[in-house]
Coordinates of N, CA and C and ligand atoms in Angstrom, one line a residue:
X360 N -16.1 8.4 167.9 CA -16.3 7.3 168.8 C -15.8 6.0 168.2
X361 N -15.4 5.1 169.0 CA -14.8 3.9 168.6 C -16.0 2.9 168.2
X362 N -16.0 2.5 167.0 CA -17.1 1.6 166.5 C -17.2 0.3 167.3
X363 N -16.1 -0.4 167.5 CA -16.2 -1.6 168.2 C -16.8 -1.5 169.6
X364 N -16.4 -0.4 170.3 CA -17.0 -0.2 171.7 C -18.5 0.1 171.6
X365 N -18.9 0.8 170.6 CA -20.4 1.1 170.5 C -21.1 -0.2 170.2
X366 N -20.5 -1.0 169.3 CA -21.1 -2.3 169.0 C -21.3 -3.1 170.2
X367 N -20.3 -3.2 171.1 CA -20.3 -4.0 172.3 C -21.4 -3.5 173.2
X368 N -21.5 -2.2 173.3 CA -22.5 -1.6 174.2 C -23.9 -2.0 173.8
X369 N -24.2 -1.9 172.5 CA -25.5 -2.2 171.9 C -25.8 -3.7 172.0
X370 N -24.7 -4.5 171.7 CA -24.9 -6.0 171.8 C -25.3 -6.4 173.2
X371 N -24.6 -5.9 174.2 CA -24.9 -6.2 175.6 C -26.3 -5.8 176.0
X372 N -26.6 -4.6 175.6 CA -28.0 -4.1 175.9 C -29.0 -5.0 175.4
X373 N -28.9 -5.5 174.1 CA -29.9 -6.3 173.5 C -29.9 -7.7 174.2
X374 N -28.7 -8.2 174.4 CA -28.6 -9.6 175.0 C -29.1 -9.7 176.4
X375 N -28.9 -8.6 177.2 CA -29.3 -8.6 178.6 C -30.6 -7.8 178.8
X376 N -31.2 -7.3 177.8 CA -32.5 -6.6 177.9 C -32.3 -5.4 178.9
X377 N -31.3 -4.7 178.7 CA -31.0 -3.6 179.6 C -30.8 -2.3 178.8
X378 N -31.7 -1.3 179.1 CA -31.6 0.0 178.3 C -30.3 0.7 178.6
X379 N -29.8 1.4 177.6 CA -28.5 2.2 177.7 C -28.8 3.6 177.3
X380 N -28.0 4.6 177.7 CA -28.2 5.9 177.2 C -27.9 6.0 175.7
X381 N -28.5 7.0 175.1 CA -28.2 7.2 173.6 C -26.7 7.3 173.4
X382 N -26.2 6.8 172.3 CA -24.8 6.9 172.0 C -24.4 8.3 171.8
X383 N -25.3 9.1 171.3 CA -25.0 10.5 171.0 C -25.0 11.4 172.2
X384 N -25.4 10.8 173.4 CA -25.3 11.7 174.6 C -23.8 11.7 175.0
X385 N -23.0 10.9 174.5 CA -21.6 10.9 174.9 C -20.7 11.5 173.8
X386 N -21.2 11.9 172.7 CA -20.4 12.4 171.6 C -21.1 12.4 170.3
X387 N -20.4 12.9 169.3 CA -21.0 13.0 167.9 C -21.0 11.6 167.3
X388 N -22.0 11.3 166.5 CA -22.0 10.1 165.7 C -22.7 10.5 164.4
X389 N -22.0 10.3 163.3 CA -22.6 10.6 162.0 C -23.3 9.4 161.4
X390 N -24.2 9.7 160.4 CA -25.1 8.6 159.9 C -24.2 7.5 159.3
X391 N -23.2 7.8 158.5 CA -22.4 6.8 157.9 C -21.7 5.9 158.9
X392 N -21.2 6.5 160.0 CA -20.6 5.6 161.1 C -21.7 4.8 161.8
X393 N -22.9 5.4 161.9 CA -24.0 4.7 162.6 C -24.3 3.4 161.8
X394 N -24.3 3.5 160.4 CA -24.6 2.3 159.6 C -23.5 1.3 159.7
X395 N -22.3 1.8 159.9 CA -21.2 0.9 160.1 C -21.3 0.1 161.5
X396 N -21.8 0.8 162.5 CA -22.0 0.2 163.8 C -23.1 -0.9 163.6
X397 N -24.2 -0.5 162.9 CA -25.3 -1.5 162.6 C -24.8 -2.8 162.0
X398 N -24.0 -2.6 160.9 CA -23.5 -3.8 160.2 C -22.6 -4.6 161.1
X399 N -21.8 -4.0 161.9 CA -20.9 -4.8 162.8 C -21.7 -5.4 164.0
X400 N -22.7 -4.7 164.4 CA -23.6 -5.2 165.5 C -24.3 -6.5 165.1
X401 N -24.8 -6.5 163.8 CA -25.6 -7.6 163.4 C -24.6 -8.8 163.2
X402 N -23.4 -8.5 162.7 CA -22.3 -9.5 162.6 C -22.0 -10.1 164.0
X403 N -22.0 -9.2 165.0 CA -21.7 -9.6 166.4 C -22.8 -10.5 166.9
X404 N -24.0 -10.2 166.6 CA -25.1 -11.1 167.0 C -24.9 -12.5 166.5
X405 N -24.2 -12.6 165.3 CA -23.9 -13.9 164.8 C -25.0 -14.7 164.2
X406 N -26.0 -14.0 163.6 CA -27.1 -14.6 163.0 C -27.2 -14.3 161.5
X407 N -27.7 -15.3 160.8 CA -27.8 -15.2 159.3 C -28.8 -14.1 158.9
X408 N -28.5 -13.3 157.9 CA -29.4 -12.3 157.4 C -30.5 -12.9 156.6
X409 N -31.7 -12.5 156.8 CA -32.9 -13.0 156.1 C -33.6 -11.9 155.3
X410 N -33.1 -10.6 155.4 CA -33.7 -9.6 154.7 C -33.4 -8.2 155.3
X411 N -34.2 -7.2 154.9 CA -34.0 -5.9 155.5 C -35.3 -5.3 155.8
X412 N -35.3 -4.3 156.6 CA -36.5 -3.6 157.0 C -36.4 -2.1 156.8
X413 N -37.4 -1.5 156.4 CA -37.5 0.0 156.2 C -38.1 0.6 157.5
X414 N -37.6 1.7 157.9 CA -38.2 2.4 159.1 C -38.5 3.8 158.8
X415 N -39.5 4.3 159.5 CA -39.9 5.8 159.5 C -40.3 6.1 158.0
X416 N -41.0 5.2 157.4 CA -41.5 5.4 156.0 C -42.9 6.0 156.1
X417 N -43.5 6.2 157.3 CA -44.8 6.9 157.4 C -44.7 8.1 158.3
X418 N -45.5 9.1 158.1 CA -45.6 10.3 158.9 C -45.9 9.9 160.3
X419 N -46.8 8.9 160.5 CA -47.2 8.6 161.9 C -46.0 8.2 162.7
X420 N -45.1 7.4 162.1 CA -43.9 6.9 162.8 C -42.9 8.1 163.0
X421 N -42.8 8.9 161.9 CA -41.8 10.0 162.0 C -42.2 10.9 163.2
X422 N -43.5 11.2 163.3 CA -44.0 12.0 164.3 C -43.8 11.4 165.7
X423 N -44.2 10.1 165.8 CA -44.1 9.4 167.1 C -42.6 9.4 167.6
X424 N -41.7 9.2 166.7 CA -40.3 9.1 167.1 C -39.5 10.4 167.0
X425 N -40.0 11.4 166.4 CA -39.3 12.7 166.3 C -38.1 12.6 165.4
X426 N -38.1 11.7 164.5 CA -37.1 11.6 163.5 C -37.7 11.6 162.1
X427 N -37.3 12.4 161.2 CA -38.0 12.5 159.9 C -37.2 12.1 158.7
X428 N -36.5 11.0 158.9 CA -35.8 10.5 157.7 C -36.0 9.0 157.6
X429 N -36.1 8.5 156.4 CA -36.3 7.0 156.2 C -35.0 6.3 156.6
X430 N -35.1 5.2 157.3 CA -33.9 4.5 157.7 C -34.1 3.0 157.3
X431 N -33.0 2.2 157.3 CA -33.2 0.8 157.0 C -32.3 0.0 158.0
X432 N -32.8 -1.2 158.2 CA -32.0 -2.1 159.1 C -32.0 -3.5 158.6
X433 N -31.3 -4.4 159.4 CA -31.1 -5.8 158.9 C -32.0 -6.7 159.7
X434 N -32.6 -7.7 159.0 CA -33.4 -8.7 159.6 C -32.6 -10.0 159.7
X435 N -32.6 -10.7 160.8 CA -31.9 -11.9 161.0 C -32.8 -13.1 161.3
X436 N -32.3 -14.3 161.1 CA -33.1 -15.5 161.3 C -33.7 -15.5 162.7
X437 N -32.9 -15.1 163.7 CA -33.4 -15.2 165.1 C -34.5 -14.3 165.4
X438 N -34.8 -13.3 164.5 CA -35.9 -12.4 164.7 C -37.2 -12.9 164.2
X439 N -37.1 -13.9 163.3 CA -38.3 -14.3 162.5 C -39.0 -15.4 163.3
X440 N -40.2 -15.0 163.8 CA -41.0 -15.9 164.6 C -42.1 -16.4 163.7
X441 N -42.5 -17.7 163.7 CA -43.5 -18.2 162.9 C -44.8 -17.5 163.1
X442 N -45.6 -17.3 162.1 CA -46.9 -16.7 162.2 C -47.7 -17.3 163.3
X443 N -48.3 -16.5 164.3 CA -49.0 -17.1 165.4 C -48.2 -17.5 166.6
X444 N -46.9 -17.4 166.4 CA -46.0 -17.8 167.5 C -45.8 -16.8 168.6
X445 N -44.9 -17.2 169.5 CA -44.7 -16.3 170.7 C -43.4 -15.6 170.7
X446 N -43.4 -14.4 171.1 CA -42.1 -13.7 171.3 C -41.8 -13.6 172.8
X447 N -40.5 -13.7 173.2 CA -40.2 -13.8 174.6 C -40.1 -12.4 175.2
X448 N -41.2 -12.0 175.9 CA -41.4 -10.7 176.4 C -40.3 -10.3 177.3
X449 N -39.9 -11.2 178.2 CA -38.9 -10.9 179.2 C -37.5 -10.8 178.7
X450 N -37.3 -11.1 177.4 CA -36.0 -10.9 176.8 C -35.9 -9.5 176.1
X451 N -36.9 -8.7 176.3 CA -36.9 -7.4 175.7 C -37.0 -6.3 176.8
X452 N -36.8 -5.1 176.4 CA -36.7 -4.0 177.3 C -38.1 -3.3 177.5
X453 N -38.6 -2.9 176.3 CA -39.9 -2.2 176.3 C -40.6 -2.3 175.0
X454 N -40.9 -3.6 174.6 CA -41.3 -3.9 173.2 C -42.6 -3.1 172.8
X455 N -42.6 -2.8 171.5 CA -43.8 -2.2 170.9 C -44.1 -3.0 169.6
X456 N -45.3 -3.0 169.2 CA -45.7 -3.6 167.9 C -46.2 -2.6 166.9
X457 N -46.1 -3.0 165.7 CA -46.6 -2.1 164.6 C -46.9 -3.0 163.4
X458 N -47.9 -2.4 162.6 CA -48.4 -3.2 161.5 C -47.6 -2.9 160.2
X459 N -47.3 -4.0 159.5 CA -46.4 -3.8 158.4 C -46.8 -4.6 157.2
X460 N -46.3 -4.3 156.0 CA -46.4 -5.2 154.8 C -45.1 -5.7 154.5
X461 N -45.0 -7.0 154.2 CA -43.7 -7.7 153.8 C -43.7 -8.1 152.4
X462 N -42.5 -8.0 151.8 CA -42.3 -8.6 150.4 C -41.3 -9.7 150.5
X463 N -41.5 -10.7 149.6 CA -40.5 -11.7 149.4 C -39.9 -11.5 148.1
X464 N -38.5 -11.6 148.0 CA -37.8 -11.3 146.8 C -37.3 -12.6 146.1
X465 N -37.2 -12.5 144.8 CA -36.5 -13.5 144.0 C -35.0 -13.2 143.9
X466 N -34.3 -14.0 143.1 CA -32.9 -13.9 143.0 C -32.5 -12.5 142.4
X467 N -33.3 -11.9 141.6 CA -33.0 -10.6 141.1 C -33.4 -9.4 142.0
X468 N -34.0 -9.8 143.1 CA -34.4 -8.7 144.0 C -35.8 -8.2 143.7
X469 N -36.5 -8.9 142.8 CA -37.8 -8.5 142.5 C -38.8 -9.1 143.4
X470 N -39.9 -8.4 143.8 CA -40.9 -9.0 144.7 C -41.7 -10.0 144.0
X471 N -41.8 -11.2 144.6 CA -42.7 -12.3 144.1 C -43.9 -12.6 144.9
X472 N -43.9 -12.1 146.1 CA -45.0 -12.3 147.0 C -45.1 -11.2 148.0
X473 N -46.3 -11.1 148.6 CA -46.5 -10.1 149.6 C -47.3 -10.7 150.8
X474 N -47.2 -10.2 151.9 CA -47.9 -10.7 153.1 C -48.1 -9.6 154.1
X475 N -49.0 -9.8 155.0 CA -49.1 -9.0 156.2 C -48.0 -9.3 157.2
X476 N -47.5 -8.4 157.9 CA -46.5 -8.6 158.9 C -46.8 -7.8 160.1
X477 N -46.2 -8.3 161.2 CA -46.3 -7.5 162.5 C -44.8 -7.5 163.0
X478 N -44.4 -6.2 163.2 CA -43.0 -6.1 163.7 C -43.0 -5.8 165.2
X479 N -42.1 -6.4 165.9 CA -41.8 -6.0 167.3 C -40.6 -5.2 167.3
X480 N -40.6 -4.0 167.8 CA -39.4 -3.1 167.9 C -39.1 -3.0 169.4
X481 N -37.9 -2.8 169.7 CA -37.4 -2.7 171.1 C -36.2 -1.9 171.2
X482 N -36.3 -0.6 171.2 CA -35.1 0.3 171.2 C -34.3 -0.1 172.4
X483 N -33.0 -0.2 172.2 CA -32.1 -0.4 173.3 C -31.8 0.8 174.1
X484 N -32.4 2.0 173.7 CA -32.2 3.2 174.5 C -33.3 3.5 175.5
X485 N -32.9 4.0 176.6 CA -33.8 4.4 177.7 C -34.9 5.2 177.1
X486 N -36.1 5.0 177.6 CA -37.3 5.7 177.2 C -37.7 5.7 175.7
X487 N -37.1 4.7 175.0 CA -37.4 4.6 173.6 C -37.1 5.9 172.9
X488 N -36.1 6.6 173.3 CA -35.8 7.9 172.8 C -34.4 8.0 172.2
X489 N -34.4 8.5 170.9 CA -33.1 8.5 170.2 C -33.1 9.6 169.1
X490 N -31.9 9.8 168.6 CA -31.7 10.6 167.4 C -31.5 9.7 166.2
X491 N -31.5 10.3 165.0 CA -31.3 9.5 163.8 C -30.1 8.5 163.8
X492 N -28.9 9.0 164.1 CA -27.8 8.1 164.1 C -27.9 7.0 165.2
X493 N -28.5 7.4 166.4 CA -28.7 6.4 167.4 C -29.5 5.2 167.0
X494 N -30.6 5.5 166.3 CA -31.6 4.4 166.0 C -31.0 3.6 164.8
X495 N -30.2 4.2 163.9 CA -29.6 3.5 162.9 C -28.6 2.5 163.5
X496 N -27.7 3.0 164.4 CA -26.7 2.1 165.0 C -27.4 0.9 165.7
X497 N -28.6 1.2 166.3 CA -29.3 0.2 167.1 C -30.1 -0.7 166.1
X498 N -29.7 -0.9 164.9 CA -30.4 -1.7 163.9 C -31.9 -1.3 163.8
X499 N -32.2 -0.1 163.9 CA -33.5 0.5 163.7 C -34.5 -0.2 164.7
X500 N -34.1 -0.5 165.9 CA -34.9 -1.0 167.0 C -35.4 -2.5 166.7
X501 N -34.9 -3.1 165.7 CA -35.4 -4.4 165.3 C -35.3 -5.4 166.4
X502 N -36.4 -6.2 166.6 CA -36.3 -7.2 167.7 C -36.9 -8.5 167.2
X503 N -38.1 -8.5 166.6 CA -38.8 -9.7 166.1 C -39.8 -9.3 165.1
X504 N -40.2 -10.3 164.3 CA -41.3 -10.1 163.4 C -42.0 -11.4 163.0
X505 N -43.3 -11.3 162.7 CA -44.0 -12.4 162.1 C -44.5 -12.0 160.7
X506 N -44.6 -13.0 159.8 CA -45.1 -12.7 158.5 C -46.3 -13.7 158.3
X507 N -47.4 -13.2 157.8 CA -48.6 -14.0 157.6 C -48.4 -14.8 156.3
X508 N -49.4 -15.5 155.8 CA -49.3 -16.3 154.6 C -48.9 -15.4 153.4
X509 N -47.9 -15.9 152.6 CA -47.6 -15.2 151.4 C -48.7 -15.3 150.3
X510 N -48.8 -14.3 149.5 CA -49.7 -14.4 148.4 C -49.1 -13.6 147.2
X511 N -49.6 -13.9 146.0 CA -49.1 -13.2 144.8 C -49.4 -11.7 144.9
X512 N -48.6 -10.9 144.3 CA -48.8 -9.5 144.3 C -50.1 -9.1 143.7
X513 N -50.9 -8.4 144.4 CA -52.2 -7.9 143.8 C -52.0 -6.8 142.9
X514 N -53.0 -6.3 142.2 CA -52.8 -5.2 141.2 C -52.4 -4.0 141.9
X515 N -52.9 -3.7 143.1 CA -52.5 -2.4 143.7 C -52.3 -2.7 145.2
X516 N -51.4 -2.0 145.8 CA -51.1 -2.1 147.2 C -51.2 -0.7 147.9
X517 N -51.5 0.3 147.1 CA -51.3 1.7 147.5 C -52.4 2.2 148.5
X518 N -53.5 1.6 148.6 CA -54.5 2.1 149.5 C -55.4 1.1 150.2
X519 N -54.7 0.2 151.0 CA -55.5 -0.9 151.6 C -55.6 -0.5 153.1
X520 N -56.8 -0.8 153.7 CA -57.0 -0.6 155.1 C -56.1 -1.4 156.0
X521 N -55.6 -0.9 157.1 CA -54.8 -1.6 158.0 C -55.3 -1.5 159.4
X522 N -55.4 -2.6 160.1 CA -55.8 -2.6 161.5 C -54.7 -3.3 162.4
X523 N -54.6 -2.7 163.6 CA -53.7 -3.4 164.6 C -54.6 -3.6 165.8
X524 N -54.6 -4.9 166.2 CA -55.4 -5.3 167.4 C -54.5 -5.9 168.5
X525 N -54.8 -5.5 169.7 CA -54.2 -6.1 170.9 C -55.3 -6.7 171.7
X526 N -55.2 -8.0 172.0 CA -56.2 -8.7 172.7 C -57.6 -8.4 172.2
X527 N -57.8 -8.5 170.9 CA -59.1 -8.3 170.2 C -59.6 -6.9 170.1
X528 N -58.9 -6.0 170.6 CA -59.3 -4.5 170.6 C -58.5 -3.8 169.5
X529 N -59.2 -3.1 168.6 CA -58.5 -2.3 167.6 C -57.7 -1.1 168.3
X530 N -56.4 -1.1 168.1 CA -55.7 0.0 168.8 C -55.1 1.0 167.8
X531 N -55.0 0.6 166.5 CA -54.5 1.6 165.5 C -55.2 1.2 164.2
X532 N -55.6 2.2 163.4 CA -56.1 2.0 162.1 C -55.3 2.9 161.1
X533 N -55.2 2.5 159.9 CA -54.5 3.3 158.9 C -54.7 2.7 157.5
X534 N -53.7 3.1 156.7 CA -53.8 2.7 155.3 C -52.4 2.4 154.8
X535 N -52.3 1.5 153.8 CA -50.9 1.3 153.2 C -50.4 2.5 152.5
X536 N -51.3 3.5 152.2 CA -50.9 4.7 151.5 C -50.0 5.5 152.4
X537 N -50.0 5.2 153.7 CA -49.2 6.0 154.7 C -47.7 5.6 154.5
X538 N -47.5 4.5 153.8 CA -46.1 4.0 153.7 C -45.5 4.5 152.4
X539 N -44.9 5.7 152.4 CA -44.3 6.4 151.3 C -45.3 6.5 150.1
X540 N -46.6 6.5 150.4 CA -47.6 6.6 149.3 C -48.0 5.2 148.7
X541 N -47.0 4.3 148.9 CA -47.2 2.9 148.3 C -46.1 2.0 148.9
X542 N -46.4 0.9 149.5 CA -45.3 0.1 150.1 C -44.3 -0.4 149.0
X543 N -44.7 -0.4 147.8 CA -43.7 -0.8 146.7 C -42.6 0.3 146.6
X544 N -43.0 1.5 146.9 CA -42.0 2.6 146.9 C -41.0 2.4 148.0
X545 N -41.4 1.9 149.2 CA -40.5 1.7 150.3 C -39.6 0.5 149.9
X546 N -40.2 -0.5 149.2 CA -39.4 -1.6 148.8 C -38.3 -1.2 147.9
X547 N -38.6 -0.3 146.9 CA -37.6 0.1 145.9 C -36.5 0.9 146.6
X548 N -36.9 1.7 147.6 CA -35.9 2.5 148.3 C -35.0 1.6 149.1
X549 N -35.6 0.6 149.7 CA -34.8 -0.3 150.5 C -33.8 -1.1 149.7
X550 N -34.2 -1.5 148.5 CA -33.3 -2.2 147.7 C -32.1 -1.3 147.3
X551 N -32.5 -0.1 147.0 CA -31.4 0.9 146.6 C -30.4 1.1 147.7
X552 N -31.0 1.3 148.9 CA -30.1 1.6 150.1 C -29.2 0.4 150.4
X553 N -29.8 -0.8 150.4 CA -29.1 -2.0 150.7 C -27.9 -2.2 149.6
X554 N -28.3 -2.0 148.4 CA -27.3 -2.1 147.3 C -26.2 -1.1 147.5
X555 N -26.5 0.1 147.8 CA -25.5 1.2 148.0 C -24.6 0.8 149.2
X556 N -25.1 0.0 150.1 CA -24.3 -0.5 151.2 C -23.5 -1.8 150.9
X557 N -23.7 -2.2 149.7 CA -23.0 -3.4 149.3 C -23.7 -4.7 149.6
X558 N -24.9 -4.6 150.0 CA -25.7 -5.8 150.3 C -26.6 -6.2 149.1
X559 N -26.4 -7.4 148.6 CA -27.2 -7.9 147.5 C -28.3 -8.8 148.0
X560 N -29.5 -8.6 147.5 CA -30.6 -9.4 147.9 C -30.4 -10.8 147.5
X561 N -30.7 -11.7 148.4 CA -30.7 -13.1 148.1 C -32.1 -13.6 147.9
X562 N -32.2 -14.7 147.1 CA -33.6 -15.2 146.9 C -34.3 -15.6 148.2
X563 N -35.5 -15.2 148.3 CA -36.2 -15.5 149.6 C -36.1 -14.5 150.6
X564 N -35.3 -13.4 150.4 CA -35.2 -12.3 151.3 C -36.6 -11.7 151.6
X565 N -36.7 -11.2 152.8 CA -37.9 -10.5 153.2 C -37.6 -9.0 153.4
X566 N -38.5 -8.2 152.9 CA -38.3 -6.8 153.1 C -39.6 -6.3 153.8
X567 N -39.4 -5.7 155.0 CA -40.5 -5.0 155.7 C -40.6 -3.6 155.2
X568 N -41.7 -3.1 154.8 CA -41.8 -1.8 154.1 C -41.9 -0.6 155.1
X569 N -42.1 -1.0 156.4 CA -42.2 0.1 157.4 C -43.6 0.2 157.9
X570 N -43.8 0.6 159.2 CA -45.1 0.6 159.8 C -46.1 1.6 159.2
X571 N -47.3 1.2 159.1 CA -48.3 2.1 158.5 C -48.9 3.1 159.5
X572 N -48.7 2.7 160.8 CA -49.3 3.5 161.9 C -48.2 3.7 163.0
X573 N -48.5 4.5 164.0 CA -47.6 4.5 165.2 C -47.6 3.2 165.8
X574 N -46.5 2.9 166.5 CA -46.4 1.6 167.3 C -47.1 1.7 168.6
X575 N -47.5 0.6 169.2 CA -48.1 0.6 170.5 C -47.3 -0.4 171.4
X576 N -47.4 -0.2 172.7 CA -46.7 -1.1 173.6 C -47.2 -2.5 173.5
X577 N -46.3 -3.5 173.6 CA -46.7 -4.9 173.6 C -46.8 -5.4 175.0
X578 N -47.9 -5.6 175.6 CA -48.0 -6.0 177.0 C -47.7 -7.5 177.1
X579 N -47.0 -7.9 178.2 CA -46.7 -9.3 178.4 C -48.0 -10.1 178.5
X580 N -48.0 -11.3 177.9 CA -49.2 -12.1 177.9 C -50.3 -11.7 176.9
X581 N -50.0 -10.8 176.0 CA -51.1 -10.3 175.1 C -51.0 -11.0 173.8
X582 N -52.0 -10.9 173.0 CA -52.1 -11.4 171.7 C -52.3 -10.3 170.7
X583 N -51.6 -10.3 169.6 CA -51.6 -9.2 168.6 C -51.9 -9.7 167.3
X584 N -52.8 -8.9 166.6 CA -53.1 -9.4 165.2 C -53.1 -8.1 164.3
X585 N -52.5 -8.3 163.1 CA -52.5 -7.2 162.1 C -53.4 -7.7 161.0
X586 N -54.3 -6.8 160.5 CA -55.1 -7.2 159.4 C -54.9 -6.1 158.3
X587 N -54.6 -6.6 157.1 CA -54.6 -5.6 155.9 C -55.6 -6.1 154.9
X588 N -56.4 -5.2 154.5 CA -57.4 -5.4 153.5 C -56.9 -6.2 152.3
X589 N -57.5 -7.2 151.9 CA -57.1 -8.0 150.7 C -55.9 -8.9 150.9
X590 N -55.1 -8.6 151.9 CA -53.9 -9.4 152.1 C -53.9 -10.4 153.2
X591 N -54.8 -10.3 154.1 CA -55.0 -11.3 155.2 C -54.5 -10.8 156.6
X592 N -53.9 -11.6 157.4 CA -53.6 -11.3 158.7 C -52.2 -11.9 159.1
X593 N -51.7 -11.4 160.2 CA -50.5 -12.0 160.8 C -50.7 -11.8 162.3
X594 N -50.2 -12.7 163.1 CA -50.4 -12.6 164.5 C -49.3 -13.2 165.4
X595 N -49.2 -12.7 166.6 CA -48.2 -13.2 167.5 C -48.7 -13.1 168.9
X596 N -48.1 -13.8 169.9 CA -48.4 -13.6 171.3 C -47.1 -13.2 172.0
X597 N -47.3 -12.5 173.1 CA -46.1 -12.2 173.9 C -46.2 -13.1 175.1
X598 N -45.0 -13.7 175.5 CA -45.0 -14.6 176.6 C -45.5 -13.9 177.9
X599 N -46.1 -14.6 178.8 CA -46.7 -14.0 180.0 C -45.6 -13.6 181.0
X600 N -45.9 -12.7 181.9 CA -44.9 -12.2 182.9 C -44.5 -13.4 183.8
X601 N -43.3 -13.2 184.4 CA -42.8 -14.2 185.3 C -42.3 -15.4 184.5
Ligands
LIG1161 C1 -37.5 2.8 164.8 C2 -37.9 1.7 163.8 C3 -38.9 2.2 162.8 C4 -40.8 1.5 161.3 O1 -41.5 0.6 160.8 O2 -41.0 2.7 161.1 C5 -39.7 1.1 162.1 C6 -38.4 2.9 165.9 O3 -39.5 3.4 165.8 O4 -37.9 2.6 167.1 O5 -39.4 -0.1 162.3
LIG1162 MG1 -41.1 -1.3 161.6

């Protein structure tokens, strides 16, 4: 399939908040080409890169999405919403939220700080349904994210309790152990994959380690909070309908 045409299809789907059929429903797409589509798509969006995200690093997510391989995507400045800020619900197709841990990198790509994060994902495919190459091409469903206050790396990150709340109700609970056994492992894998793709970490880069639980729908007008034991919180609101 023609990379430029696939990029255009995904770009338009994102910009108009209109779901499209999976790319693989029209023909074969291999993983390497899918990453090429992702790179071109993010270039097409025309936004500065601020880091990378890991995806499907927990069993909960692999099971929910029916894809059992770790993937990575690109984070851009337009996706980064200030902690406590609002995401534009009507500019998305069927947004979901998930609890994450974020790292901030120094010039050598080493983590210097950690924070709680909340990611908003919004697959550009109908019914939020895709195969591995589809989701890679779609920049791993990336739509928006918030990062709570940064703090120095604690002694251990491998087994901290995680809560996801929507309008004050706990809707998911889990542990950072779900993220490849330790979010630091997801970070290491992300750096490796980005480097293999020729992307060098810049100082201040953010790395999302991947969701610790399954994602839940983000209702218009709702408020979401993620709490991670010892690390703090991150929150966002979704703009109201109409
Ligand atoms: C793909 C993105 C996965 C994560 O944290 O596992 C992801 C999806 O579920 O649509 O961001
Ligand atoms: Mg995620």
